[in-house]
């Protein structure tokens, strides 16, 4: 998954870097959950997140189980991975 910020002028992409504890298959699920998490957050601001969450329950449940098995909390992990990507993105700008 690539992290993009519209307010930054650099066109360089910075990929999200997940902890080494996660396998490529787990990372694929976490990245899908990240897309759901971000879209849900954006839609929640418009009061429209309920439909997205209803259709993504299985993905989020899988991602939460993967994180919990490794001692992480899904939401915190997503936010920290994205924050690190944003720092790198700004440094590359």
mmCIF file of C-alpha atoms in Angstrom:
data_model
loop_
_atom_site.group_PDB
_atom_site.id
_atom_site.type_symbol
_atom_site.label_atom_id
_atom_site.label_comp_id
_atom_site.label_asym_id
_atom_site.label_seq_id
_atom_site.Cartn_x
_atom_site.Cartn_y
_atom_site.Cartn_z
ATOM 1 C CA UNK A 1 0.000 0.000 0.000
ATOM 2 C CA UNK A 2 1.314 3.411 -0.850
ATOM 3 C CA UNK A 3 0.813 6.409 1.374
ATOM 4 C CA UNK A 4 -0.222 9.584 -0.366
ATOM 5 C CA UNK A 5 -0.808 13.039 1.022
ATOM 6 C CA UNK A 6 -2.378 15.539 -1.357
ATOM 7 C CA UNK A 7 -0.872 18.568 0.385
ATOM 8 C CA UNK A 8 2.698 17.516 -0.321
ATOM 9 C CA UNK A 9 4.391 18.456 -3.564
ATOM 10 C CA UNK A 10 6.773 15.507 -3.912
ATOM 11 C CA UNK A 11 5.598 12.732 -6.195
ATOM 12 C CA UNK A 12 7.777 10.150 -4.451
ATOM 13 C CA UNK A 13 5.947 7.234 -2.895
ATOM 14 C CA UNK A 14 6.750 5.756 0.479
ATOM 15 C CA UNK A 15 5.468 2.264 1.137
ATOM 16 C CA UNK A 16 4.043 1.323 4.497
ATOM 17 C CA UNK A 17 6.549 -0.724 6.460
ATOM 18 C CA UNK A 18 4.925 -3.303 8.701
ATOM 19 C CA UNK A 19 6.780 -4.931 11.617
ATOM 20 C CA UNK A 20 8.813 -7.990 10.632
ATOM 21 C CA UNK A 21 6.575 -10.192 12.785
ATOM 22 C CA UNK A 22 3.964 -10.240 10.005
ATOM 23 C CA UNK A 23 4.075 -12.604 7.027
ATOM 24 C CA UNK A 24 3.366 -11.366 3.483
ATOM 25 C CA UNK A 25 -0.093 -12.959 3.641
ATOM 26 C CA UNK A 26 -0.832 -11.220 6.939
ATOM 27 C CA UNK A 27 0.434 -7.924 5.549
ATOM 28 C CA UNK A 28 -1.957 -8.239 2.596
ATOM 29 C CA UNK A 29 -4.851 -8.571 5.057
ATOM 30 C CA UNK A 30 -3.542 -5.677 7.168
ATOM 31 C CA UNK A 31 -3.249 -3.464 4.095
ATOM 32 C CA UNK A 32 -6.821 -4.252 3.080
ATOM 33 C CA UNK A 33 -7.924 -3.483 6.642
ATOM 34 C CA UNK A 34 -5.979 -0.209 6.430
ATOM 35 C CA UNK A 35 -7.919 0.775 3.315
ATOM 36 C CA UNK A 36 -11.176 -0.047 5.123
ATOM 37 C CA UNK A 37 -10.031 1.813 8.236
ATOM 38 C CA UNK A 38 -9.102 4.941 6.274
ATOM 39 C CA UNK A 39 -12.218 4.884 4.107
ATOM 40 C CA UNK A 40 -14.391 4.314 7.159
ATOM 41 C CA UNK A 41 -12.787 7.249 8.932
ATOM 42 C CA UNK A 42 -13.381 9.507 5.926
ATOM 43 C CA UNK A 43 -16.978 8.326 5.495
ATOM 44 C CA UNK A 44 -17.650 8.650 9.231
ATOM 45 C CA UNK A 45 -16.971 12.351 8.894
ATOM 46 C CA UNK A 46 -19.889 12.392 6.447
ATOM 47 C CA UNK A 47 -22.037 10.047 8.535
ATOM 48 C CA UNK A 48 -21.863 7.334 5.879
ATOM 49 C CA UNK A 49 -19.506 4.683 7.304
ATOM 50 C CA UNK A 50 -22.062 2.048 8.285
ATOM 51 C CA UNK A 51 -22.349 0.476 4.807
ATOM 52 C CA UNK A 52 -18.596 0.117 4.332
ATOM 53 C CA UNK A 53 -18.161 -1.478 7.755
ATOM 54 C CA UNK A 54 -21.006 -3.904 7.140
ATOM 55 C CA UNK A 55 -19.326 -5.111 3.944
ATOM 56 C CA UNK A 56 -15.845 -5.324 5.486
ATOM 57 C CA UNK A 57 -16.525 -7.089 8.775
ATOM 58 C CA UNK A 58 -14.654 -10.262 7.779
ATOM 59 C CA UNK A 59 -11.506 -8.393 6.667
ATOM 60 C CA UNK A 60 -11.425 -6.344 9.846
ATOM 61 C CA UNK A 61 -11.980 -9.429 12.020
ATOM 62 C CA UNK A 62 -9.108 -11.243 10.292
ATOM 63 C CA UNK A 63 -6.792 -8.243 10.659
ATOM 64 C CA UNK A 64 -7.675 -7.799 14.339
ATOM 65 C CA UNK A 65 -7.031 -11.488 15.031
ATOM 66 C CA UNK A 66 -3.656 -11.320 13.266
ATOM 67 C CA UNK A 67 -2.653 -8.253 15.265
ATOM 68 C CA UNK A 68 -3.854 -9.569 18.606
ATOM 69 C CA UNK A 69 -1.951 -12.836 18.083
ATOM 70 C CA UNK A 70 1.241 -10.803 17.766
ATOM 71 C CA UNK A 71 0.498 -8.399 20.616
ATOM 72 C CA UNK A 72 -0.670 -5.434 18.530
ATOM 73 C CA UNK A 73 -3.890 -3.457 18.420
ATOM 74 C CA UNK A 74 -5.056 -3.036 14.793
ATOM 75 C CA UNK A 75 -6.019 0.620 14.981
ATOM 76 C CA UNK A 76 -2.822 1.637 16.788
ATOM 77 C CA UNK A 77 -0.671 -0.367 14.391
ATOM 78 C CA UNK A 78 -2.299 1.218 11.332
ATOM 79 C CA UNK A 79 -1.876 4.697 12.755
ATOM 80 C CA UNK A 80 1.772 4.181 13.718
ATOM 81 C CA UNK A 81 2.704 2.590 10.370
ATOM 82 C CA UNK A 82 1.010 5.432 8.481
ATOM 83 C CA UNK A 83 2.627 8.085 10.694
ATOM 84 C CA UNK A 84 6.054 6.611 9.966
ATOM 85 C CA UNK A 85 5.281 6.570 6.226
ATOM 86 C CA UNK A 86 4.168 10.197 6.398
ATOM 87 C CA UNK A 87 7.461 11.202 8.063
ATOM 88 C CA UNK A 88 9.415 9.457 5.304
ATOM 89 C CA UNK A 89 7.186 11.001 2.641
ATOM 90 C CA UNK A 90 7.790 14.492 3.999
ATOM 91 C CA UNK A 91 11.519 13.847 4.241
ATOM 92 C CA UNK A 92 11.546 12.764 0.582
ATOM 93 C CA UNK A 93 9.629 15.885 -0.500
#
